[in-house]
XYZ file of C-alpha atoms in Angstrom:
264
model
C 44.345 -186.433 -135.621
C 44.499 -186.854 -139.372
C 41.276 -188.907 -139.415
C 39.567 -186.478 -137.069
C 40.332 -183.630 -139.464
C 38.809 -185.572 -142.362
C 35.651 -186.260 -140.375
C 35.342 -182.604 -139.423
C 35.790 -181.513 -143.029
C 33.209 -184.108 -144.110
C 30.723 -182.853 -141.516
C 31.319 -179.294 -142.620
C 30.736 -180.201 -146.270
C 27.605 -182.144 -145.373
C 26.170 -179.259 -143.376
C 26.981 -176.844 -146.197
C 25.202 -179.121 -148.678
C 22.144 -179.331 -146.440
C 21.972 -175.559 -146.146
C 22.364 -175.224 -149.919
C 19.591 -177.745 -150.542
C 17.293 -175.981 -148.099
C 17.885 -172.687 -149.887
C 17.131 -174.339 -153.213
C 13.994 -176.011 -151.844
C 12.442 -172.833 -150.422
C 11.045 -171.473 -153.735
C 9.665 -174.904 -154.600
C 7.764 -174.987 -151.329
C 6.374 -171.492 -151.997
C 5.312 -172.404 -155.520
C 3.692 -175.621 -154.343
C 1.770 -173.566 -151.819
C 0.486 -171.383 -154.666
C -0.990 -174.430 -156.403
C -2.672 -175.533 -153.182
C -3.990 -172.010 -152.638
C -5.295 -171.920 -156.205
C -7.208 -175.163 -155.700
C -8.705 -173.759 -152.505
C -9.775 -170.618 -154.390
C -11.429 -172.683 -157.117
C -13.375 -174.600 -154.464
C -14.546 -171.318 -152.940
C -15.541 -170.060 -156.407
C -17.648 -173.185 -156.960
C -19.333 -172.770 -153.583
C -20.108 -169.081 -154.220
C -21.488 -169.957 -157.652
C -23.706 -172.623 -156.109
C -25.040 -170.144 -153.571
C -25.943 -167.708 -156.322
C -27.466 -170.330 -158.608
C -24.735 -169.811 -161.208
C -22.841 -172.459 -163.122
C -19.266 -172.548 -161.753
C -17.944 -172.939 -165.309
C -19.354 -169.507 -166.151
C -16.974 -167.804 -163.684
C -13.532 -166.937 -165.031
C -10.704 -166.775 -162.509
C -7.863 -164.478 -163.551
C -4.762 -165.334 -161.531
C -3.072 -161.950 -161.143
C 0.641 -162.644 -161.017
C 2.166 -159.164 -160.744
C 5.598 -159.105 -159.064
C 5.684 -162.936 -159.079
C 8.289 -165.002 -160.976
C 7.632 -166.872 -164.202
C 8.422 -170.139 -162.407
C 5.456 -169.638 -160.085
C 3.108 -168.913 -162.988
C 4.389 -172.057 -164.666
C 3.437 -174.064 -161.575
C -0.201 -172.990 -161.943
C -0.044 -173.568 -165.686
C 1.176 -177.118 -165.099
C -1.710 -177.554 -162.636
C -4.100 -176.775 -165.504
C -4.796 -173.032 -165.240
C -4.597 -170.879 -168.359
C -5.834 -167.379 -167.483
C -3.381 -164.899 -165.937
C -3.379 -161.146 -165.417
C -0.810 -158.398 -165.049
C -0.953 -154.690 -164.175
C 2.372 -153.419 -165.495
C 3.217 -153.307 -169.199
C 6.905 -154.106 -168.871
C 6.203 -157.030 -166.593
C 3.692 -158.716 -168.899
C 5.910 -158.061 -171.934
C 8.844 -159.686 -170.127
C 6.881 -162.695 -168.872
C 4.650 -163.615 -171.821
C 7.422 -164.805 -174.211
C 8.810 -167.099 -171.494
C 5.522 -168.963 -171.099
C 3.302 -171.136 -173.332
C 1.336 -169.345 -176.031
C -1.990 -170.875 -175.019
C -2.070 -168.707 -171.897
C -4.888 -166.143 -172.021
C -3.375 -162.918 -170.719
C -5.460 -160.080 -169.279
C -4.026 -156.602 -168.849
C -5.745 -154.893 -165.928
C -5.927 -151.176 -165.202
C -4.819 -147.900 -166.729
C -2.683 -147.896 -169.874
C -0.594 -144.930 -170.984
C -0.918 -144.018 -174.657
C 2.806 -144.412 -175.316
C 2.710 -148.028 -174.136
C -0.139 -149.303 -176.319
C 2.196 -150.541 -179.067
C 4.558 -152.146 -176.538
C 1.695 -154.066 -174.934
C -0.069 -155.232 -178.082
C 3.129 -155.950 -179.977
C 4.798 -157.730 -177.077
C 1.917 -159.985 -176.030
C 0.373 -161.667 -179.100
C -1.809 -163.815 -176.825
C -3.353 -160.881 -174.943
C -6.938 -162.086 -174.650
C -8.585 -159.145 -172.908
C -7.912 -155.549 -171.887
C -9.516 -154.526 -168.581
C -10.245 -151.502 -168.658
C -11.001 -148.854 -171.182
C -11.766 -145.714 -169.183
C -11.973 -143.083 -171.940
C -12.387 -142.717 -175.705
C -8.718 -141.883 -176.272
C -7.584 -145.235 -174.870
C -10.216 -147.028 -176.945
C -9.133 -145.239 -180.121
C -5.437 -145.923 -179.502
C -6.081 -149.611 -178.898
C -8.307 -149.842 -181.955
C -5.726 -148.260 -184.257
C -2.847 -150.365 -182.959
C -4.773 -153.640 -183.259
C -5.383 -152.736 -186.906
C -1.781 -151.654 -187.507
C -0.389 -154.889 -186.082
C -2.896 -157.035 -187.949
C -4.133 -158.654 -184.762
C -7.501 -160.272 -184.324
C -10.085 -157.983 -182.668
C -9.300 -157.493 -178.973
C -11.868 -158.036 -176.229
C -12.150 -155.057 -173.896
C -14.032 -154.181 -170.738
C -15.063 -150.611 -169.923
C -13.765 -149.577 -166.512
C -16.416 -147.910 -164.347
C -15.540 -145.793 -161.335
C -17.506 -147.233 -158.445
C -14.829 -146.487 -155.826
C -11.398 -145.718 -157.230
C -10.822 -145.027 -160.947
C -12.543 -145.307 -164.294
C -15.337 -143.516 -166.100
C -18.233 -142.072 -164.125
C -21.204 -144.457 -164.072
C -23.352 -141.796 -165.745
C -21.043 -141.877 -168.786
C -20.531 -145.612 -169.134
C -23.273 -146.016 -171.751
C -21.680 -143.417 -174.030
C -18.244 -145.033 -173.767
C -19.653 -148.509 -174.385
C -21.479 -147.149 -177.447
C -18.250 -145.608 -178.713
C -16.350 -148.878 -178.421
C -19.185 -150.802 -180.026
C -19.810 -148.440 -182.949
C -16.506 -146.634 -183.578
C -13.816 -149.213 -182.757
C -14.155 -152.082 -185.259
C -10.976 -153.760 -183.979
C -12.249 -153.968 -180.417
C -14.935 -156.248 -179.033
C -16.991 -154.660 -176.280
C -17.281 -157.525 -173.799
C -18.572 -155.946 -170.607
C -17.752 -153.777 -167.613
C -15.184 -153.874 -164.817
C -14.413 -152.012 -161.633
C -11.493 -151.806 -159.221
C -12.073 -151.511 -155.495
C -11.088 -148.802 -153.078
C -7.413 -147.912 -152.488
C -7.164 -150.958 -150.194
C -8.697 -153.047 -153.027
C -11.874 -153.823 -151.111
C -15.397 -153.182 -152.323
C -18.869 -153.018 -150.831
C -22.156 -154.513 -152.017
C -23.104 -150.998 -153.155
C -20.064 -150.872 -155.467
C -21.008 -154.174 -157.067
C -24.648 -153.092 -157.347
C -23.561 -149.921 -159.137
C -21.686 -151.941 -161.747
C -24.614 -154.315 -162.155
C -26.953 -151.360 -162.694
C -24.545 -149.982 -165.302
C -24.702 -153.292 -167.141
C -28.493 -153.098 -167.243
C -28.338 -149.610 -168.739
C -25.609 -150.479 -171.242
C -27.333 -153.639 -172.442
C -30.592 -151.778 -172.891
C -28.878 -149.033 -174.906
C -26.910 -151.490 -177.052
C -29.799 -153.976 -177.339
C -27.443 -156.581 -175.964
C -28.434 -159.609 -173.828
C -27.096 -159.183 -170.294
C -25.610 -162.674 -170.311
C -23.306 -161.503 -173.126
C -22.042 -158.552 -171.079
C -19.422 -159.590 -168.542
C -19.017 -158.139 -165.071
C -15.423 -158.134 -163.853
C -15.523 -157.387 -160.154
C -14.130 -159.003 -157.052
C -10.566 -159.619 -155.920
C -8.831 -161.606 -153.188
C -10.745 -160.069 -150.293
C -14.244 -160.061 -151.771
C -14.505 -162.373 -154.790
C -17.136 -164.612 -153.172
C -19.450 -161.677 -152.514
C -18.817 -160.439 -156.060
C -19.802 -163.805 -157.545
C -22.954 -163.870 -155.439
C -23.791 -160.441 -156.875
C -23.282 -161.421 -160.497
C -19.566 -161.266 -161.285
C -18.455 -163.427 -164.192
C -14.754 -162.547 -163.928
C -12.796 -162.372 -160.655
C -9.194 -161.183 -160.410
C -7.337 -162.977 -157.624
C -3.699 -162.338 -156.792
C -2.351 -162.427 -153.254
C -4.724 -165.148 -152.068
C -3.110 -167.427 -154.655
C 0.447 -166.127 -154.942
C 1.057 -164.623 -151.513
C 1.995 -161.024 -150.597
C 3.299 -158.779 -153.364
C 6.933 -157.764 -153.650
C 6.940 -154.178 -154.871
C 10.688 -153.684 -154.457
C 11.099 -154.129 -158.212
C 7.899 -152.453 -159.329
C 7.644 -151.983 -163.086
C 5.498 -149.544 -165.031
């Protein structure tokens, strides 16, 4: 009976260890899947670029990692990717210091005035702000870049083709303001966000493309120097075929979002 008890205890310990190892392995499997998904996305980007007669290297893929852990971002970083995006100020400020400084961070979407300093001060390697949707935001960013002594910040003007941003009829004036009145910002192009379900139509993309034509004419700027940021997980291939140079892909790479701990 004594030996039987030992064997039972040993079996119990072994089973417990297996369960523990399985629990530990689960995140690794998920993160490995993200790398595989990312490689699949890059293949689809290359194919869409080929169909549109565009060089694949001219398309920037922003891996939007909102609600995802730093460990998962690090997996993609180790796989060679360097461009990541976030939508919430506190989340990007928390994540950026935990990751390598050669990451090119993009902040995407609306920014409250009282969080400009937090964003710019907390993310020294913020490479681009997507999207300036009014002069007040542009002015606040411009002043804070100067105050912090940062290098000029690239910005995209956000145009409302479906959801939020400046009206297309006013995009030229806002682009002019950034270009002429904000010396610490670099006007780099236009962006749009899809409908509430984050989908877009060819008409939405065409609207943004038309805005680029008007802006470049007004600013005497070559169109190839004016980026178009449009296209997300559900429509990035169509966006590339219609001229996008910057696609923002999240759930297709990282899996469904977890908004239980949403941060502003």
